[in-house]
């Protein structure tokens, strides 16, 4: 998937270059391969294949990535900064400077109000003070903020779909600038490193709202851990964030989590049986460590949600301590065993979500963004697995689907997610 740069941040830097369209020179030499009437995703994501099939209601590229396929309205033209230099699309339409500024201010404000990250734990206040102040001097951070704000706004508002191109555009710019910053990470100041960490966290949350964002999510979570380790090694701490060990984080959030076992015990036994069936298929260190961390969470949930949270942090430690080559193999679309383990991770995310929502200081969302995206990630994984692996994770995909149906039913009934989750604890299925 990646060319394989040398150095601790090689995989992260390569991912940023690849996803931001860093190989654009080759495409500029072959403009005839670009779609001229294609959907927004094919125009803006800048990933292979570059050509949109222009089939309705959805193109093959979007169908294969389980993305919402949105075609531009008649007369729409890509803004110059989003198109290649020799594109003929620059002749029919442009956003006015006032409109761009207004939209960006709107999503920036939306970010500050409801879309901002809540991590690292203990640093929630930084996202409404230090981070936005520094973003004006840090291009990759500002673009990441605008991307997250636009992505969330597009999901949260009935007429927000036209913000999707803005979200994709700013994401690409954030990744491009982040790749440049990572190339000089060994010589940068503590302030610059803080900005890089803020961008990684912002892109983690942005990926969590993307239908095809699972790999981006994993890469950026890994990036957060690696940058945090780099900051602690060079500067012993951050001026922007409170950086803690997993044990310190668990001690902080422990009062907000129940010491009792997970209320839905009936699903945990089958989950453990299913993941144990994957054990004979583990042939790499990365999958063995991921397996061990996931199984420990299931076992912990049988005893204490509080203990399960500490085990959950170990998953992310596994991701960011992998060697670059091992991590690239780990996230490969052809690694069916790791994909099956990712499905277990999503099942655990589903089981833990009611409690993780309460850990956040800000109010939980009233729309099931995370529930819907996790369901799409899970089904995309499941459909890509061979039948011999699918049968081993059928219980987990059903668990995730049931949770989505349950939450969406309560949303339609006018109940908040938090109220529904309270009910789940009282009446486990």
Tab-separated table of C-alpha atoms in Angstrom:
chain	number	residue	atom	x	y	z
A	1	UNK	CA	0.000	0.000	0.000
A	2	UNK	CA	2.824	2.369	0.792
A	3	UNK	CA	6.217	2.732	-0.884
A	4	UNK	CA	7.834	2.190	2.495
A	5	UNK	CA	9.736	5.206	3.738
A	6	UNK	CA	12.508	4.740	6.255
A	7	UNK	CA	12.023	6.114	9.746
A	8	UNK	CA	9.511	5.986	12.569
A	9	UNK	CA	6.934	8.112	10.773
A	10	UNK	CA	7.387	6.507	7.348
A	11	UNK	CA	4.000	4.786	7.091
A	12	UNK	CA	2.170	7.850	8.398
A	13	UNK	CA	3.992	10.191	6.020
A	14	UNK	CA	3.405	7.876	3.059
A	15	UNK	CA	-0.285	7.604	3.910
A	16	UNK	CA	-0.583	11.396	3.997
A	17	UNK	CA	1.114	11.713	0.610
A	18	UNK	CA	-0.962	8.949	-0.971
A	19	UNK	CA	-4.330	10.124	0.347
A	20	UNK	CA	-3.681	13.796	-0.450
A	21	UNK	CA	-2.889	13.053	-4.092
A	22	UNK	CA	0.859	13.391	-3.669
A	23	UNK	CA	1.520	11.558	-6.935
A	24	UNK	CA	-0.395	14.178	-8.918
A	25	UNK	CA	2.410	14.776	-11.439
A	26	UNK	CA	1.634	11.501	-13.181
A	27	UNK	CA	-2.031	12.345	-13.482
A	28	UNK	CA	-1.308	15.770	-14.927
A	29	UNK	CA	0.430	14.066	-17.853
A	30	UNK	CA	-2.732	12.118	-18.671
A	31	UNK	CA	-5.648	14.513	-18.291
A	32	UNK	CA	-7.866	12.340	-20.480
A	33	UNK	CA	-8.139	9.795	-17.645
A	34	UNK	CA	-9.845	12.327	-15.391
A	35	UNK	CA	-13.607	12.326	-15.138
A	36	UNK	CA	-15.216	15.514	-16.420
A	37	UNK	CA	-18.739	14.853	-15.192
A	38	UNK	CA	-17.947	12.458	-12.371
A	39	UNK	CA	-19.066	12.432	-8.757
A	40	UNK	CA	-17.471	14.554	-6.032
A	41	UNK	CA	-15.609	11.612	-4.500
A	42	UNK	CA	-13.840	10.674	-7.738
A	43	UNK	CA	-12.959	14.309	-8.427
A	44	UNK	CA	-11.660	15.121	-4.974
A	45	UNK	CA	-10.295	12.008	-3.283
A	46	UNK	CA	-7.463	11.728	-5.829
A	47	UNK	CA	-7.080	7.989	-5.425
A	48	UNK	CA	-6.892	5.280	-8.037
A	49	UNK	CA	-8.805	4.603	-10.170
A	50	UNK	CA	-8.939	8.265	-11.105
A	51	UNK	CA	-11.730	7.932	-13.661
A	52	UNK	CA	-15.342	7.996	-12.495
A	53	UNK	CA	-17.591	5.533	-14.330
A	54	UNK	CA	-20.382	8.161	-14.103
A	55	UNK	CA	-22.997	5.461	-13.563
A	56	UNK	CA	-26.192	6.376	-11.761
A	57	UNK	CA	-27.267	6.302	-9.013
A	58	UNK	CA	-23.731	5.439	-7.873
A	59	UNK	CA	-20.416	4.886	-9.666
A	60	UNK	CA	-18.409	1.682	-9.242
A	61	UNK	CA	-15.656	3.473	-7.285
A	62	UNK	CA	-18.111	4.665	-4.631
A	63	UNK	CA	-19.905	1.317	-4.507
A	64	UNK	CA	-16.623	-0.530	-3.947
A	65	UNK	CA	-15.687	1.874	-1.126
A	66	UNK	CA	-19.204	1.977	0.363
A	67	UNK	CA	-19.307	5.758	-0.051
A	68	UNK	CA	-22.247	8.065	-0.700
A	69	UNK	CA	-22.024	8.885	-4.421
A	70	UNK	CA	-22.957	12.532	-4.965
A	71	UNK	CA	-22.898	14.119	-8.415
A	72	UNK	CA	-22.446	17.881	-8.818
A	73	UNK	CA	-25.477	19.853	-9.939
A	74	UNK	CA	-25.730	20.956	-13.551
A	75	UNK	CA	-23.386	23.870	-14.218
A	76	UNK	CA	-21.185	23.117	-11.194
A	77	UNK	CA	-17.478	23.714	-11.619
A	78	UNK	CA	-14.639	22.627	-9.364
A	79	UNK	CA	-12.931	25.565	-7.641
A	80	UNK	CA	-9.417	26.100	-9.079
A	81	UNK	CA	-7.637	24.914	-5.950
A	82	UNK	CA	-9.454	21.568	-6.134
A	83	UNK	CA	-8.748	20.793	-9.795
A	84	UNK	CA	-5.648	20.104	-11.834
A	85	UNK	CA	-3.976	22.997	-13.617
A	86	UNK	CA	-5.007	21.871	-17.091
A	87	UNK	CA	-8.586	20.905	-16.263
A	88	UNK	CA	-11.256	22.326	-18.544
A	89	UNK	CA	-13.613	22.495	-15.589
A	90	UNK	CA	-12.297	25.927	-14.617
A	91	UNK	CA	-14.525	27.776	-17.067
A	92	UNK	CA	-18.088	27.407	-15.767
A	93	UNK	CA	-18.398	28.030	-12.059
A	94	UNK	CA	-16.572	29.353	-8.987
A	95	UNK	CA	-17.398	30.035	-5.377
A	96	UNK	CA	-17.121	33.676	-4.491
A	97	UNK	CA	-14.504	34.676	-1.941
A	98	UNK	CA	-17.260	35.796	0.426
A	99	UNK	CA	-19.066	32.466	0.099
A	100	UNK	CA	-15.895	30.494	0.792
A	101	UNK	CA	-15.075	32.629	3.809
A	102	UNK	CA	-18.628	32.348	5.087
A	103	UNK	CA	-18.747	28.571	4.731
A	104	UNK	CA	-15.363	28.150	6.366
A	105	UNK	CA	-16.356	30.386	9.263
A	106	UNK	CA	-19.526	28.364	9.663
A	107	UNK	CA	-17.759	25.006	9.878
A	108	UNK	CA	-14.999	26.472	12.072
A	109	UNK	CA	-17.679	27.661	14.485
A	110	UNK	CA	-19.385	24.266	14.257
A	111	UNK	CA	-16.084	22.604	15.136
A	112	UNK	CA	-15.714	24.748	18.258
A	113	UNK	CA	-19.285	24.127	19.388
A	114	UNK	CA	-19.932	20.432	18.800
A	115	UNK	CA	-17.424	18.732	16.482
A	116	UNK	CA	-14.157	19.224	18.359
A	117	UNK	CA	-12.236	16.170	19.636
A	118	UNK	CA	-12.323	15.229	23.304
A	119	UNK	CA	-8.875	13.593	23.325
A	120	UNK	CA	-6.315	13.426	24.833
A	121	UNK	CA	-8.225	12.954	28.074
A	122	UNK	CA	-7.733	15.881	30.400
A	123	UNK	CA	-7.082	18.295	27.521
A	124	UNK	CA	-10.632	19.045	26.406
A	125	UNK	CA	-10.253	22.769	27.104
A	126	UNK	CA	-7.324	23.080	24.696
A	127	UNK	CA	-9.647	22.525	21.732
A	128	UNK	CA	-11.477	25.794	22.345
A	129	UNK	CA	-8.420	27.868	23.249
A	130	UNK	CA	-4.850	26.842	22.416
A	131	UNK	CA	-5.593	24.672	19.385
A	132	UNK	CA	-7.720	27.133	17.356
A	133	UNK	CA	-5.347	29.971	18.225
A	134	UNK	CA	-2.338	28.035	16.927
A	135	UNK	CA	-4.243	26.793	13.864
A	136	UNK	CA	-4.024	30.258	12.309
A	137	UNK	CA	-0.245	29.732	12.093
A	138	UNK	CA	-0.377	26.036	11.163
A	139	UNK	CA	-1.844	25.163	7.732
A	140	UNK	CA	-2.247	21.420	8.272
A	141	UNK	CA	-4.064	21.995	11.562
A	142	UNK	CA	-6.401	24.635	10.147
A	143	UNK	CA	-7.276	22.460	7.162
A	144	UNK	CA	-7.869	19.484	9.473
A	145	UNK	CA	-10.175	21.566	11.682
A	146	UNK	CA	-12.162	22.777	8.674
A	147	UNK	CA	-12.371	19.234	7.315
A	148	UNK	CA	-13.717	17.841	10.591
A	149	UNK	CA	-16.110	20.760	10.992
A	150	UNK	CA	-17.419	20.377	7.442
A	151	UNK	CA	-17.712	16.591	7.708
A	152	UNK	CA	-19.697	16.806	10.935
A	153	UNK	CA	-21.824	19.689	9.631
A	154	UNK	CA	-22.672	17.721	6.488
A	155	UNK	CA	-23.981	14.883	8.658
A	156	UNK	CA	-25.689	17.023	11.287
A	157	UNK	CA	-27.761	19.311	9.077
A	158	UNK	CA	-30.531	18.340	6.635
A	159	UNK	CA	-29.059	20.453	3.818
A	160	UNK	CA	-25.415	19.957	4.692
A	161	UNK	CA	-24.462	17.575	1.879
A	162	UNK	CA	-22.953	20.386	-0.201
A	163	UNK	CA	-20.285	20.707	2.517
A	164	UNK	CA	-18.922	17.274	1.609
A	165	UNK	CA	-16.650	18.632	-1.177
A	166	UNK	CA	-15.263	21.198	1.275
A	167	UNK	CA	-14.574	18.468	3.821
A	168	UNK	CA	-12.747	16.295	1.285
A	169	UNK	CA	-10.791	19.250	-0.080
A	170	UNK	CA	-9.572	20.416	3.325
A	171	UNK	CA	-8.742	16.848	4.326
A	172	UNK	CA	-6.493	16.502	1.283
A	173	UNK	CA	-4.769	19.792	2.051
A	174	UNK	CA	-4.324	18.840	5.702
A	175	UNK	CA	-2.688	15.560	4.721
A	176	UNK	CA	-0.423	17.235	2.186
A	177	UNK	CA	0.812	19.846	4.674
A	178	UNK	CA	1.100	17.213	7.398
A	179	UNK	CA	3.319	15.068	5.170
A	180	UNK	CA	5.626	18.059	4.681
A	181	UNK	CA	5.768	18.664	8.429
A	182	UNK	CA	6.509	15.006	9.168
A	183	UNK	CA	9.473	15.102	6.787
A	184	UNK	CA	11.183	17.492	9.232
A	185	UNK	CA	9.817	16.117	12.494
A	186	UNK	CA	13.246	15.318	13.967
A	187	UNK	CA	14.326	18.968	13.875
A	188	UNK	CA	11.120	20.819	14.748
A	189	UNK	CA	10.230	22.689	17.931
A	190	UNK	CA	7.912	21.501	20.666
A	191	UNK	CA	5.218	23.890	19.419
A	192	UNK	CA	5.374	22.436	15.916
A	193	UNK	CA	5.133	18.917	17.328
A	194	UNK	CA	2.104	19.944	19.376
A	195	UNK	CA	0.479	21.172	16.175
A	196	UNK	CA	1.237	17.887	14.424
A	197	UNK	CA	-0.336	15.980	17.314
A	198	UNK	CA	-3.419	18.207	17.214
A	199	UNK	CA	-3.774	17.557	13.484
A	200	UNK	CA	-3.486	13.798	13.958
A	201	UNK	CA	-6.197	13.823	16.627
A	202	UNK	CA	-8.435	15.991	14.453
A	203	UNK	CA	-8.024	13.635	11.496
A	204	UNK	CA	-8.788	10.648	13.745
A	205	UNK	CA	-12.196	12.125	14.497
A	206	UNK	CA	-12.735	13.170	10.885
A	207	UNK	CA	-11.998	9.621	9.709
A	208	UNK	CA	-14.526	8.299	12.232
A	209	UNK	CA	-17.266	10.040	10.226
A	210	UNK	CA	-16.087	8.691	6.836
A	211	UNK	CA	-17.847	5.693	5.317
A	212	UNK	CA	-14.503	4.359	4.072
A	213	UNK	CA	-12.410	5.798	6.895
A	214	UNK	CA	-11.390	2.726	8.900
A	215	UNK	CA	-7.825	2.546	7.578
A	216	UNK	CA	-7.440	6.330	7.850
A	217	UNK	CA	-8.684	6.021	11.433
A	218	UNK	CA	-6.142	3.324	12.303
A	219	UNK	CA	-3.266	5.195	10.634
A	220	UNK	CA	-4.068	8.437	12.453
A	221	UNK	CA	-4.556	6.715	15.814
A	222	UNK	CA	-1.124	5.186	15.287
A	223	UNK	CA	0.164	8.654	14.370
A	224	UNK	CA	-1.175	10.104	17.617
A	225	UNK	CA	0.679	7.491	19.629
A	226	UNK	CA	3.925	7.902	17.712
A	227	UNK	CA	3.908	11.700	17.885
A	228	UNK	CA	3.047	11.574	21.592
A	229	UNK	CA	5.995	9.263	22.210
A	230	UNK	CA	8.250	11.589	20.196
A	231	UNK	CA	7.136	14.632	22.204
A	232	UNK	CA	7.678	12.874	25.517
A	233	UNK	CA	11.089	11.639	24.417
A	234	UNK	CA	12.346	15.027	23.200
A	235	UNK	CA	10.553	17.503	25.444
A	236	UNK	CA	9.186	15.421	28.350
A	237	UNK	CA	5.746	16.902	27.814
A	238	UNK	CA	3.467	19.105	25.747
A	239	UNK	CA	2.575	22.777	26.122
A	240	UNK	CA	-0.790	22.161	24.476
A	241	UNK	CA	-2.010	18.819	25.822
A	242	UNK	CA	-1.888	16.762	28.981
A	243	UNK	CA	-0.021	13.641	27.862
A	244	UNK	CA	-0.531	10.682	30.172
A	245	UNK	CA	0.288	6.994	30.275
A	246	UNK	CA	-2.560	4.523	29.687
A	247	UNK	CA	-2.556	3.808	33.411
A	248	UNK	CA	-2.887	7.514	34.246
A	249	UNK	CA	-5.725	7.906	31.748
A	250	UNK	CA	-7.544	4.913	33.217
A	251	UNK	CA	-7.153	6.330	36.715
A	252	UNK	CA	-8.602	9.648	35.521
A	253	UNK	CA	-11.689	8.165	33.858
A	254	UNK	CA	-12.286	5.372	36.392
A	255	UNK	CA	-14.795	7.405	38.468
A	256	UNK	CA	-16.959	7.833	35.347
A	257	UNK	CA	-17.082	4.114	34.537
A	258	UNK	CA	-18.925	1.330	36.378
A	259	UNK	CA	-16.812	-1.132	38.314
A	260	UNK	CA	-19.395	-3.810	37.561
A	261	UNK	CA	-19.437	-6.192	34.609
A	262	UNK	CA	-20.976	-5.249	31.271
A	263	UNK	CA	-24.775	-5.559	31.573
A	264	UNK	CA	-25.137	-7.631	28.394
A	265	UNK	CA	-23.252	-10.766	29.398
A	266	UNK	CA	-25.018	-13.039	26.920
A	267	UNK	CA	-23.039	-11.707	23.943
A	268	UNK	CA	-19.576	-11.898	25.514
A	269	UNK	CA	-19.195	-15.672	25.692
A	270	UNK	CA	-19.889	-16.175	21.968
A	271	UNK	CA	-17.515	-13.306	21.132
A	272	UNK	CA	-14.708	-14.998	23.052
A	273	UNK	CA	-15.460	-18.328	21.381
A	274	UNK	CA	-15.397	-16.666	17.961
A	275	UNK	CA	-12.128	-14.826	18.450
A	276	UNK	CA	-10.505	-17.996	19.785
A	277	UNK	CA	-11.325	-19.691	16.476
A	278	UNK	CA	-9.082	-17.138	14.758
A	279	UNK	CA	-6.088	-18.038	16.926
A	280	UNK	CA	-4.773	-20.862	14.674
A	281	UNK	CA	-4.758	-18.392	11.754
A	282	UNK	CA	-2.425	-15.890	13.426
A	283	UNK	CA	0.913	-15.970	11.614
A	284	UNK	CA	2.390	-12.558	12.379
A	285	UNK	CA	3.427	-10.720	15.502
A	286	UNK	CA	1.079	-7.819	14.749
A	287	UNK	CA	-2.026	-10.004	14.490
A	288	UNK	CA	-1.065	-12.005	17.587
A	289	UNK	CA	-0.670	-8.840	19.658
A	290	UNK	CA	-3.920	-7.381	18.312
A	291	UNK	CA	-5.708	-10.663	19.045
A	292	UNK	CA	-4.393	-10.721	22.612
A	293	UNK	CA	-5.467	-7.133	23.299
A	294	UNK	CA	-8.967	-7.735	21.918
A	295	UNK	CA	-9.488	-10.974	23.814
A	296	UNK	CA	-8.401	-9.300	27.042
A	297	UNK	CA	-11.135	-6.689	26.550
A	298	UNK	CA	-13.831	-9.331	26.140
A	299	UNK	CA	-12.661	-11.092	29.300
A	300	UNK	CA	-12.466	-7.803	31.205
A	301	UNK	CA	-16.026	-6.887	30.181
A	302	UNK	CA	-17.195	-10.028	31.969
A	303	UNK	CA	-15.764	-8.601	35.184
A	304	UNK	CA	-15.595	-4.800	35.051
A	305	UNK	CA	-16.219	-2.112	32.443
A	306	UNK	CA	-13.609	-0.030	34.224
A	307	UNK	CA	-10.954	-2.698	33.709
A	308	UNK	CA	-12.054	-3.156	30.105
A	309	UNK	CA	-11.257	0.495	29.419
A	310	UNK	CA	-7.632	-0.037	30.450
A	311	UNK	CA	-7.466	-3.063	28.158
A	312	UNK	CA	-8.914	-0.967	25.329
A	313	UNK	CA	-6.011	1.480	25.547
A	314	UNK	CA	-3.679	-1.461	24.939
A	315	UNK	CA	-5.173	-1.882	21.442
A	316	UNK	CA	-3.901	1.543	20.448
A	317	UNK	CA	-0.517	0.830	22.011
A	318	UNK	CA	-0.289	-2.248	19.789
A	319	UNK	CA	-1.024	-0.135	16.716
A	320	UNK	CA	1.556	2.571	17.347
A	321	UNK	CA	4.342	0.239	18.472
A	322	UNK	CA	4.274	-1.931	15.334
A	323	UNK	CA	7.174	-1.671	12.935
A	324	UNK	CA	6.314	0.180	9.730
A	325	UNK	CA	6.492	-2.923	7.543
A	326	UNK	CA	4.404	-4.940	9.976
A	327	UNK	CA	1.795	-2.209	10.223
A	328	UNK	CA	1.492	-1.936	6.438
A	329	UNK	CA	0.887	-5.678	6.205
A	330	UNK	CA	-1.527	-5.421	9.124
A	331	UNK	CA	-3.805	-2.884	7.371
A	332	UNK	CA	-3.586	-4.511	3.936
A	333	UNK	CA	-6.970	-5.224	2.356
A	334	UNK	CA	-5.738	-8.738	1.539
A	335	UNK	CA	-4.975	-9.578	5.180
A	336	UNK	CA	-8.238	-11.360	5.953
A	337	UNK	CA	-7.209	-12.361	9.464
A	338	UNK	CA	-6.454	-8.804	10.545
A	339	UNK	CA	-9.720	-7.693	8.897
A	340	UNK	CA	-11.619	-10.249	10.962
A	341	UNK	CA	-9.863	-8.947	14.065
A	342	UNK	CA	-10.849	-5.404	13.088
A	343	UNK	CA	-14.452	-6.613	13.020
A	344	UNK	CA	-14.006	-7.788	16.611
A	345	UNK	CA	-12.591	-4.348	17.424
A	346	UNK	CA	-15.754	-2.765	16.005
A	347	UNK	CA	-17.901	-5.152	18.049
A	348	UNK	CA	-16.010	-4.047	21.156
A	349	UNK	CA	-16.473	-0.418	20.147
A	350	UNK	CA	-20.206	-1.128	19.968
A	351	UNK	CA	-20.245	-2.730	23.420
A	352	UNK	CA	-18.164	0.046	24.987
A	353	UNK	CA	-19.853	3.013	23.285
A	354	UNK	CA	-22.512	3.616	25.975
A	355	UNK	CA	-19.784	4.081	28.554
A	356	UNK	CA	-17.306	5.979	26.385
A	357	UNK	CA	-20.030	8.520	25.587
A	358	UNK	CA	-20.325	9.294	29.290
A	359	UNK	CA	-16.588	9.816	29.638
A	360	UNK	CA	-16.769	12.833	27.334
A	361	UNK	CA	-17.214	16.210	28.946
A	362	UNK	CA	-19.304	17.621	26.097
A	363	UNK	CA	-22.865	16.522	25.410
A	364	UNK	CA	-23.285	13.366	23.312
A	365	UNK	CA	-24.646	13.803	19.794
A	366	UNK	CA	-28.349	13.291	19.184
A	367	UNK	CA	-27.709	11.613	15.818
A	368	UNK	CA	-26.101	8.141	15.578
A	369	UNK	CA	-23.098	9.149	13.472
A	370	UNK	CA	-20.697	6.687	15.081
A	371	UNK	CA	-23.244	3.884	15.142
A	372	UNK	CA	-23.958	4.266	11.434
A	373	UNK	CA	-20.315	4.546	10.355
A	374	UNK	CA	-19.190	1.581	12.457
A	375	UNK	CA	-22.005	-0.468	10.931
A	376	UNK	CA	-20.821	0.481	7.428
A	377	UNK	CA	-17.191	-0.288	8.273
A	378	UNK	CA	-18.195	-3.658	9.686
A	379	UNK	CA	-20.286	-4.676	6.682
A	380	UNK	CA	-17.570	-3.544	4.267
A	381	UNK	CA	-15.107	-5.800	6.093
A	382	UNK	CA	-17.543	-8.697	6.304
A	383	UNK	CA	-18.420	-8.601	2.602
A	384	UNK	CA	-14.714	-8.653	1.671
A	385	UNK	CA	-13.920	-11.765	3.714
A	386	UNK	CA	-13.895	-15.282	2.262
A	387	UNK	CA	-16.795	-17.472	3.377
A	388	UNK	CA	-14.500	-19.538	5.592
A	389	UNK	CA	-13.695	-16.413	7.622
A	390	UNK	CA	-17.176	-14.888	7.472
A	391	UNK	CA	-18.647	-17.776	9.420
A	392	UNK	CA	-16.200	-17.049	12.255
A	393	UNK	CA	-17.410	-13.460	12.716
A	394	UNK	CA	-21.144	-13.825	11.985
A	395	UNK	CA	-22.056	-13.212	15.633
A	396	UNK	CA	-20.090	-9.954	15.684
A	397	UNK	CA	-21.630	-8.533	12.501
A	398	UNK	CA	-25.094	-9.374	13.852
A	399	UNK	CA	-24.266	-7.673	17.149
A	400	UNK	CA	-23.222	-4.475	15.365
A	401	UNK	CA	-26.262	-4.524	13.070
A	402	UNK	CA	-28.621	-5.021	16.005
A	403	UNK	CA	-27.134	-2.050	17.820
A	404	UNK	CA	-27.578	0.185	14.789
A	405	UNK	CA	-31.203	-0.878	14.373
A	406	UNK	CA	-31.895	-0.369	18.057
A	407	UNK	CA	-30.342	3.096	18.204
A	408	UNK	CA	-31.971	4.269	14.978
A	409	UNK	CA	-35.370	3.070	16.222
A	410	UNK	CA	-34.978	5.130	19.381
A	411	UNK	CA	-33.836	8.163	17.402
A	412	UNK	CA	-36.966	7.916	15.245
A	413	UNK	CA	-39.010	7.564	18.429
A	414	UNK	CA	-37.624	10.884	19.632
A	415	UNK	CA	-35.280	9.504	22.273
A	416	UNK	CA	-31.724	10.696	22.752
A	417	UNK	CA	-28.962	8.140	22.387
A	418	UNK	CA	-28.021	8.626	26.019
A	419	UNK	CA	-31.568	7.813	27.147
A	420	UNK	CA	-31.601	4.707	24.984
A	421	UNK	CA	-28.293	3.550	26.406
A	422	UNK	CA	-29.584	3.981	29.947
A	423	UNK	CA	-32.451	1.701	28.998
A	424	UNK	CA	-30.074	-0.872	27.560
A	425	UNK	CA	-28.360	-1.193	30.921
A	426	UNK	CA	-31.658	-1.822	32.692
A	427	UNK	CA	-32.922	-4.297	30.093
A	428	UNK	CA	-30.041	-6.222	28.540
A	429	UNK	CA	-30.977	-8.195	25.476
